[in-house]
Structures are given as C-alpha cells and as structure tokens.
Tab-separated table of N, CA and C in Angstrom:
chain	number	residue	atom	x	y	z
U	1	MET	N	0.817	-1.199	0.000
U	1	MET	CA	0.000	0.000	0.000
U	1	MET	C	0.854	1.254	0.000
U	2	LYS	N	2.157	1.104	0.101
U	2	LYS	CA	3.024	2.280	0.095
U	2	LYS	C	2.980	2.960	-1.259
U	3	LYS	N	2.802	4.252	-1.205
U	3	LYS	CA	2.812	5.059	-2.419
U	3	LYS	C	3.850	6.144	-2.228
U	4	THR	N	4.619	6.364	-3.218
U	4	THR	CA	5.585	7.452	-3.127
U	4	THR	C	4.945	8.708	-3.681
U	5	LEU	N	5.372	9.805	-3.148
U	5	LEU	CA	4.827	11.088	-3.560
U	5	LEU	C	5.561	11.574	-4.795
U	6	VAL	N	4.823	11.927	-5.801
U	6	VAL	CA	5.408	12.509	-7.000
U	6	VAL	C	5.742	13.957	-6.662
U	7	SER	N	6.914	14.399	-7.053
U	7	SER	CA	7.301	15.765	-6.704
U	7	SER	C	6.268	16.753	-7.218
U	8	GLY	N	5.904	17.666	-6.332
U	8	GLY	CA	4.916	18.671	-6.695
U	8	GLY	C	3.494	18.262	-6.352
U	9	SER	N	3.269	16.994	-6.009
U	9	SER	CA	1.913	16.589	-5.654
U	9	SER	C	1.650	16.885	-4.181
U	10	LYS	N	0.411	17.031	-3.854
U	10	LYS	CA	-0.006	17.412	-2.510
U	10	LYS	C	-0.173	16.153	-1.650
U	11	PRO	N	0.336	16.161	-0.404
U	11	PRO	CA	0.143	15.009	0.484
U	11	PRO	C	-1.345	14.802	0.758
U	12	ILE	N	-1.750	13.553	0.864
U	12	ILE	CA	-3.157	13.230	1.090
U	12	ILE	C	-3.296	12.187	2.197
U	13	PHE	N	-4.491	12.071	2.716
U	13	PHE	CA	-4.812	11.018	3.664
U	13	PHE	C	-5.293	9.821	2.856
U	14	GLN	N	-4.612	8.704	3.022
U	14	GLN	CA	-4.963	7.488	2.291
U	14	GLN	C	-5.831	6.605	3.180
U	15	LYS	N	-6.939	6.124	2.601
U	15	LYS	CA	-7.831	5.215	3.304
U	15	LYS	C	-7.140	3.886	3.525
U	16	THR	N	-7.405	3.226	4.634
U	16	THR	CA	-6.943	1.866	4.851
U	16	THR	C	-8.169	0.964	4.862
U	17	GLU	N	-7.949	-0.338	4.981
U	17	GLU	CA	-9.101	-1.244	5.038
U	17	GLU	C	-9.793	-1.201	6.398
U	18	VAL	N	-9.181	-0.524	7.368
U	18	VAL	CA	-9.753	-0.379	8.706
U	18	VAL	C	-10.589	0.896	8.738
U	19	PRO	N	-11.872	0.796	9.116
U	19	PRO	CA	-12.715	1.997	9.180
U	19	PRO	C	-12.134	3.033	10.149
U	20	CYS	N	-12.186	4.273	9.776
U	20	CYS	CA	-11.735	5.428	10.574
U	20	CYS	C	-10.220	5.534	10.699
U	21	LEU	N	-9.456	4.709	10.001
U	21	LEU	CA	-8.004	4.756	10.080
U	21	LEU	C	-7.451	5.205	8.732
U	22	TYR	N	-6.676	6.289	8.760
U	22	TYR	CA	-6.091	6.850	7.550
U	22	TYR	C	-4.592	7.018	7.741
U	23	ARG	N	-3.872	7.011	6.639
U	23	ARG	CA	-2.419	7.186	6.657
U	23	ARG	C	-2.076	8.429	5.857
U	24	TYR	N	-1.284	9.311	6.443
U	24	TYR	CA	-0.870	10.532	5.757
U	24	TYR	C	0.278	10.178	4.817
U	25	SER	N	0.123	10.516	3.558
U	25	SER	CA	1.058	10.046	2.538
U	25	SER	C	2.464	10.634	2.646
U	26	SER	N	2.603	11.838	3.169
U	26	SER	CA	3.923	12.455	3.179
U	26	SER	C	4.852	11.888	4.249
U	27	ASN	N	4.301	11.467	5.394
U	27	ASN	CA	5.174	10.979	6.465
U	27	ASN	C	4.827	9.564	6.936
U	28	GLY	N	3.736	8.995	6.466
U	28	GLY	CA	3.363	7.627	6.821
U	28	GLY	C	2.713	7.471	8.177
U	29	VAL	N	2.418	8.572	8.857
U	29	VAL	CA	1.798	8.521	10.180
U	29	VAL	C	0.312	8.223	10.028
U	30	TYR	N	-0.203	7.383	10.930
U	30	TYR	CA	-1.622	7.022	10.908
U	30	TYR	C	-2.442	8.012	11.715
U	31	TYR	N	-3.664	8.246	11.236
U	31	TYR	CA	-4.598	9.167	11.868
U	31	TYR	C	-5.934	8.485	12.056
U	32	ALA	N	-6.614	8.853	13.136
U	32	ALA	CA	-7.982	8.407	13.380
U	32	ALA	C	-8.899	9.554	12.953
U	33	LEU	N	-9.930	9.250	12.204
U	33	LEU	CA	-10.912	10.257	11.814
U	33	LEU	C	-12.231	9.935	12.493
U	34	PHE	N	-12.742	10.919	13.244
U	34	PHE	CA	-13.984	10.761	13.987
U	34	PHE	C	-14.947	11.866	13.603
U	35	LYS	N	-16.202	11.608	13.802
U	35	LYS	CA	-17.203	12.657	13.707
U	35	LYS	C	-17.696	12.881	15.126
U	36	HIS	N	-17.516	14.094	15.626
U	36	HIS	CA	-17.880	14.427	16.998
U	36	HIS	C	-18.634	15.741	16.996
U	37	GLU	N	-19.831	15.725	17.532
U	37	GLU	CA	-20.700	16.907	17.567
U	37	GLU	C	-20.881	17.515	16.185
U	38	GLY	N	-21.016	16.666	15.183
U	38	GLY	CA	-21.275	17.119	13.829
U	38	GLY	C	-20.058	17.600	13.065
U	39	LYS	N	-18.891	17.555	13.679
U	39	LYS	CA	-17.671	18.001	13.005
U	39	LYS	C	-16.692	16.843	12.902
U	40	GLN	N	-15.945	16.828	11.799
U	40	GLN	CA	-14.945	15.797	11.619
U	40	GLN	C	-13.682	16.164	12.389
U	41	LYS	N	-13.196	15.231	13.180
U	41	LYS	CA	-11.981	15.425	13.962
U	41	LYS	C	-10.915	14.481	13.433
U	42	ARG	N	-9.713	14.972	13.301
U	42	ARG	CA	-8.580	14.178	12.837
U	42	ARG	C	-7.555	14.144	13.957
U	43	LEU	N	-7.226	12.944	14.426
U	43	LEU	CA	-6.334	12.784	15.565
U	43	LEU	C	-5.137	11.938	15.164
U	44	SER	N	-3.942	12.481	15.330
U	44	SER	CA	-2.727	11.738	15.004
U	44	SER	C	-2.535	10.625	16.017
U	45	LEU	N	-2.258	9.422	15.529
U	45	LEU	CA	-1.966	8.300	16.411
U	45	LEU	C	-0.470	8.200	16.680
U	46	GLN	N	0.313	9.071	16.077
U	46	GLN	CA	1.751	9.230	16.293
U	46	GLN	C	2.528	7.930	16.112
U	47	THR	N	2.135	7.160	15.105
U	47	THR	CA	2.869	5.938	14.788
U	47	THR	C	2.794	5.672	13.288
U	48	THR	N	3.823	5.015	12.784
U	48	THR	CA	3.817	4.575	11.382
U	48	THR	C	3.605	3.064	11.316
U	49	ASP	N	3.448	2.426	12.471
U	49	ASP	CA	3.235	0.980	12.560
U	49	ASP	C	1.735	0.688	12.525
U	50	LYS	N	1.288	-0.036	11.504
U	50	LYS	CA	-0.142	-0.265	11.318
U	50	LYS	C	-0.785	-1.063	12.456
U	51	PRO	N	-0.201	-2.178	12.917
U	51	PRO	CA	-0.834	-2.896	14.041
U	51	PRO	C	-0.971	-2.023	15.294
U	52	MET	N	0.041	-1.214	15.569
U	52	MET	CA	-0.033	-0.303	16.716
U	52	MET	C	-1.127	0.738	16.480
U	53	ALA	N	-1.233	1.240	15.271
U	53	ALA	CA	-2.260	2.229	14.935
U	53	ALA	C	-3.654	1.647	15.144
U	54	LYS	N	-3.855	0.392	14.791
U	54	LYS	CA	-5.161	-0.248	14.982
U	54	LYS	C	-5.505	-0.345	16.469
U	55	ARG	N	-4.515	-0.676	17.304
U	55	ARG	CA	-4.757	-0.742	18.753
U	55	ARG	C	-5.076	0.638	19.314
U	56	LEU	N	-4.312	1.637	18.900
U	56	LEU	CA	-4.544	2.996	19.382
U	56	LEU	C	-5.901	3.526	18.923
U	57	LEU	N	-6.296	3.163	17.719
U	57	LEU	CA	-7.602	3.582	17.208
U	57	LEU	C	-8.711	3.031	18.100
U	58	GLY	N	-8.610	1.757	18.465
U	58	GLY	CA	-9.602	1.158	19.364
U	58	GLY	C	-9.651	1.865	20.705
U	59	ASP	N	-8.472	2.219	21.238
U	59	ASP	CA	-8.414	2.947	22.514
U	59	ASP	C	-9.114	4.291	22.398
U	60	ARG	N	-8.819	5.027	21.328
U	60	ARG	CA	-9.426	6.362	21.138
U	60	ARG	C	-10.938	6.252	20.966
U	61	GLN	N	-11.403	5.217	20.270
U	61	GLN	CA	-12.841	5.052	20.074
U	61	GLN	C	-13.538	4.776	21.403
U	62	ARG	N	-12.903	3.991	22.264
U	62	ARG	CA	-13.484	3.741	23.586
U	62	ARG	C	-13.507	5.019	24.416
U	63	GLU	N	-12.435	5.807	24.341
U	63	GLU	CA	-12.392	7.079	25.072
U	63	GLU	C	-13.495	8.020	24.611
U	64	MET	N	-13.679	8.112	23.309
U	64	MET	CA	-14.706	9.008	22.760
U	64	MET	C	-16.097	8.555	23.196
U	65	GLY	N	-16.287	7.264	23.365
U	65	GLY	CA	-17.573	6.741	23.801
U	65	GLY	C	-17.870	7.059	25.253
U	66	ARG	N	-16.839	7.295	26.069
U	66	ARG	CA	-17.032	7.576	27.488
U	66	ARG	C	-17.257	9.047	27.777
U	67	VAL	N	-16.897	9.906	26.883
U	67	VAL	CA	-16.997	11.342	27.117
U	67	VAL	C	-18.435	11.806	26.859
U	68	ASP	N	-18.992	12.547	27.823
U	68	ASP	CA	-20.333	13.110	27.671
U	68	ASP	C	-20.181	14.579	27.310
U	69	ALA	N	-20.268	14.877	26.032
U	69	ALA	CA	-20.041	16.239	25.553
U	69	ALA	C	-21.051	17.239	26.101
U	70	SER	N	-22.247	16.774	26.456
U	70	SER	CA	-23.260	17.694	26.963
U	70	SER	C	-22.861	18.273	28.321
U	71	GLN	N	-21.909	17.655	29.000
U	71	GLN	CA	-21.474	18.126	30.311
U	71	GLN	C	-20.251	19.034	30.229
U	72	GLY	N	-19.873	19.445	29.049
U	72	GLY	CA	-18.674	20.242	28.846
U	72	GLY	C	-18.662	21.580	29.555
U	73	LYS	N	-19.803	22.181	29.765
U	73	LYS	CA	-19.880	23.499	30.398
U	73	LYS	C	-20.290	23.404	31.865
U	74	LEU	N	-20.170	22.235	32.457
U	74	LEU	CA	-20.544	22.016	33.842
U	74	LEU	C	-19.574	22.747	34.766
U	75	THR	N	-20.106	23.546	35.688
U	75	THR	CA	-19.249	24.282	36.627
U	75	THR	C	-18.997	23.437	37.867
U	76	LEU	N	-17.974	23.792	38.609
U	76	LEU	CA	-17.652	23.079	39.836
U	76	LEU	C	-18.789	23.214	40.845
U	77	ALA	N	-19.390	24.391	40.920
U	77	ALA	CA	-20.483	24.616	41.864
U	77	ALA	C	-21.674	23.710	41.557
U	78	SER	N	-22.043	23.608	40.283
U	78	SER	CA	-23.180	22.752	39.950
U	78	SER	C	-22.841	21.276	40.119
U	79	LEU	N	-21.582	20.914	39.894
U	79	LEU	CA	-21.159	19.538	40.119
U	79	LEU	C	-21.206	19.201	41.605
U	80	ALA	N	-20.747	20.126	42.459
U	80	ALA	CA	-20.795	19.911	43.906
U	80	ALA	C	-22.237	19.797	44.384
U	81	GLU	N	-23.109	20.618	43.850
U	81	GLU	CA	-24.526	20.564	44.218
U	81	GLU	C	-25.133	19.220	43.818
U	82	ARG	N	-24.798	18.755	42.630
U	82	ARG	CA	-25.282	17.455	42.156
U	82	ARG	C	-24.764	16.330	43.060
U	83	TYR	N	-23.497	16.436	43.459
U	83	TYR	CA	-22.905	15.427	44.345
U	83	TYR	C	-23.618	15.395	45.691
U	84	LEU	N	-23.833	16.573	46.288
U	84	LEU	CA	-24.490	16.628	47.592
U	84	LEU	C	-25.909	16.070	47.519
U	85	THR	N	-26.615	16.343	46.461
U	85	THR	CA	-27.954	15.801	46.276
U	85	THR	C	-27.906	14.278	46.179
U	86	THR	N	-26.885	13.768	45.511
U	86	THR	CA	-26.756	12.323	45.322
U	86	THR	C	-26.474	11.601	46.637
U	87	ILE	N	-25.590	12.168	47.468
U	87	ILE	CA	-25.196	11.464	48.689
U	87	ILE	C	-26.144	11.709	49.853
U	88	GLN	N	-27.029	12.656	49.728
U	88	GLN	CA	-27.939	12.994	50.828
U	88	GLN	C	-28.778	11.766	51.206
U	89	GLY	N	-28.735	11.422	52.468
U	89	GLY	CA	-29.549	10.312	52.941
U	89	GLY	C	-28.949	8.939	52.701
U	90	GLN	N	-27.759	8.860	52.114
U	90	GLN	CA	-27.162	7.554	51.862
U	90	GLN	C	-26.438	7.009	53.071
U	91	GLY	N	-25.995	7.855	53.998
U	91	GLY	CA	-25.224	7.391	55.151
U	91	GLY	C	-23.865	6.900	54.701
U	92	GLY	N	-23.171	6.179	55.558
U	92	GLY	CA	-21.901	5.607	55.167
U	92	GLY	C	-20.715	6.411	55.662
U	93	LYS	N	-19.527	6.080	55.158
U	93	LYS	CA	-18.266	6.678	55.620
U	93	LYS	C	-18.198	8.185	55.406
U	94	HIS	N	-18.806	8.681	54.342
U	94	HIS	CA	-18.691	10.110	54.048
U	94	HIS	C	-19.550	10.971	54.967
U	95	CYS	N	-20.383	10.362	55.792
U	95	CYS	CA	-21.268	11.115	56.687
U	95	CYS	C	-20.755	11.060	58.113
U	96	ARG	N	-19.581	11.577	58.344
U	96	ARG	CA	-19.007	11.654	59.684
U	96	ARG	C	-19.511	12.922	60.360
U	97	ALA	N	-19.230	13.057	61.611
U	97	ALA	CA	-19.710	14.206	62.387
U	97	ALA	C	-19.265	15.527	61.785
U	98	GLU	N	-18.022	15.585	61.246
U	98	GLU	CA	-17.543	16.850	60.699
U	98	GLU	C	-18.271	17.244	59.411
U	99	ASN	N	-18.855	16.267	58.720
U	99	ASN	CA	-19.552	16.555	57.476
U	99	ASN	C	-21.021	16.928	57.704
U	100	THR	N	-21.589	16.548	58.835
U	100	THR	CA	-23.018	16.781	59.028
U	100	THR	C	-23.330	18.253	59.237
U	101	SER	N	-22.370	19.048	59.688
U	101	SER	CA	-22.633	20.468	59.885
U	101	SER	C	-22.875	21.192	58.558
U	102	SER	N	-22.354	20.634	57.462
U	102	SER	CA	-22.545	21.279	56.175
U	102	SER	C	-23.897	20.941	55.557
U	103	GLY	N	-24.604	20.001	56.180
U	103	GLY	CA	-25.913	19.618	55.646
U	103	GLY	C	-25.820	18.593	54.541
U	104	ALA	N	-24.663	17.969	54.388
U	104	ALA	CA	-24.490	17.002	53.309
U	104	ALA	C	-25.210	15.695	53.567
U	105	CYS	N	-25.423	15.330	54.864
U	105	CYS	CA	-26.024	14.014	55.151
U	105	CYS	C	-27.257	14.135	55.995
C-alpha cells in the first residue's frame, strides 16, 4: 500500500481497510478520523506501525464513547450541588460528624 509522492503533488490522507483509520502520505503517520458533535476530527496516532495504529484507534474510540459532551460546560459549583444531592440520605463513611454540619447528610 506504500505510495511514493510525485514531486509537486499534494500530500493526502490514504484510506486503509480499517474503518476510521487513515495514513498521511507524506510521512506515513496514521490518523484516526472521527465525527464528533457534527464536526470531523482528525487525531494523530503518532505511529507509522499499522498494528499499533489499529490498537490505538480502538483505545481512542473507547475514550470518545465515554466522554459526555453535553457536560462540557458544567461548573464546579453545579457539580458539587449534584454530588451533595446524590449522597444525601445515603449514610456511610462520608457522613461523619464533621460533614453533618454542612448539611451534606
């Protein structure tokens, strides 16, 4: 699949047989292409080794699946409020005497 660049031609992203995995023709580095929030994202996997690129692609796809983009603008204050609401009435180790004065438990 190696292609040499003809002088004067523009480097391109070459498709591989692996979905979302592309190889940049000028340097041979593999990239993951994702669609996130309606925009295409291109992430360098920083390797020219295809098996390693496939493993890294799987890792990045799992990471992207765990991120909740709707929570991107969440402030610390609202997160703390959500936490206190969640633990209220649960009892347990976090409800010691020093914590009860704050109204957390």
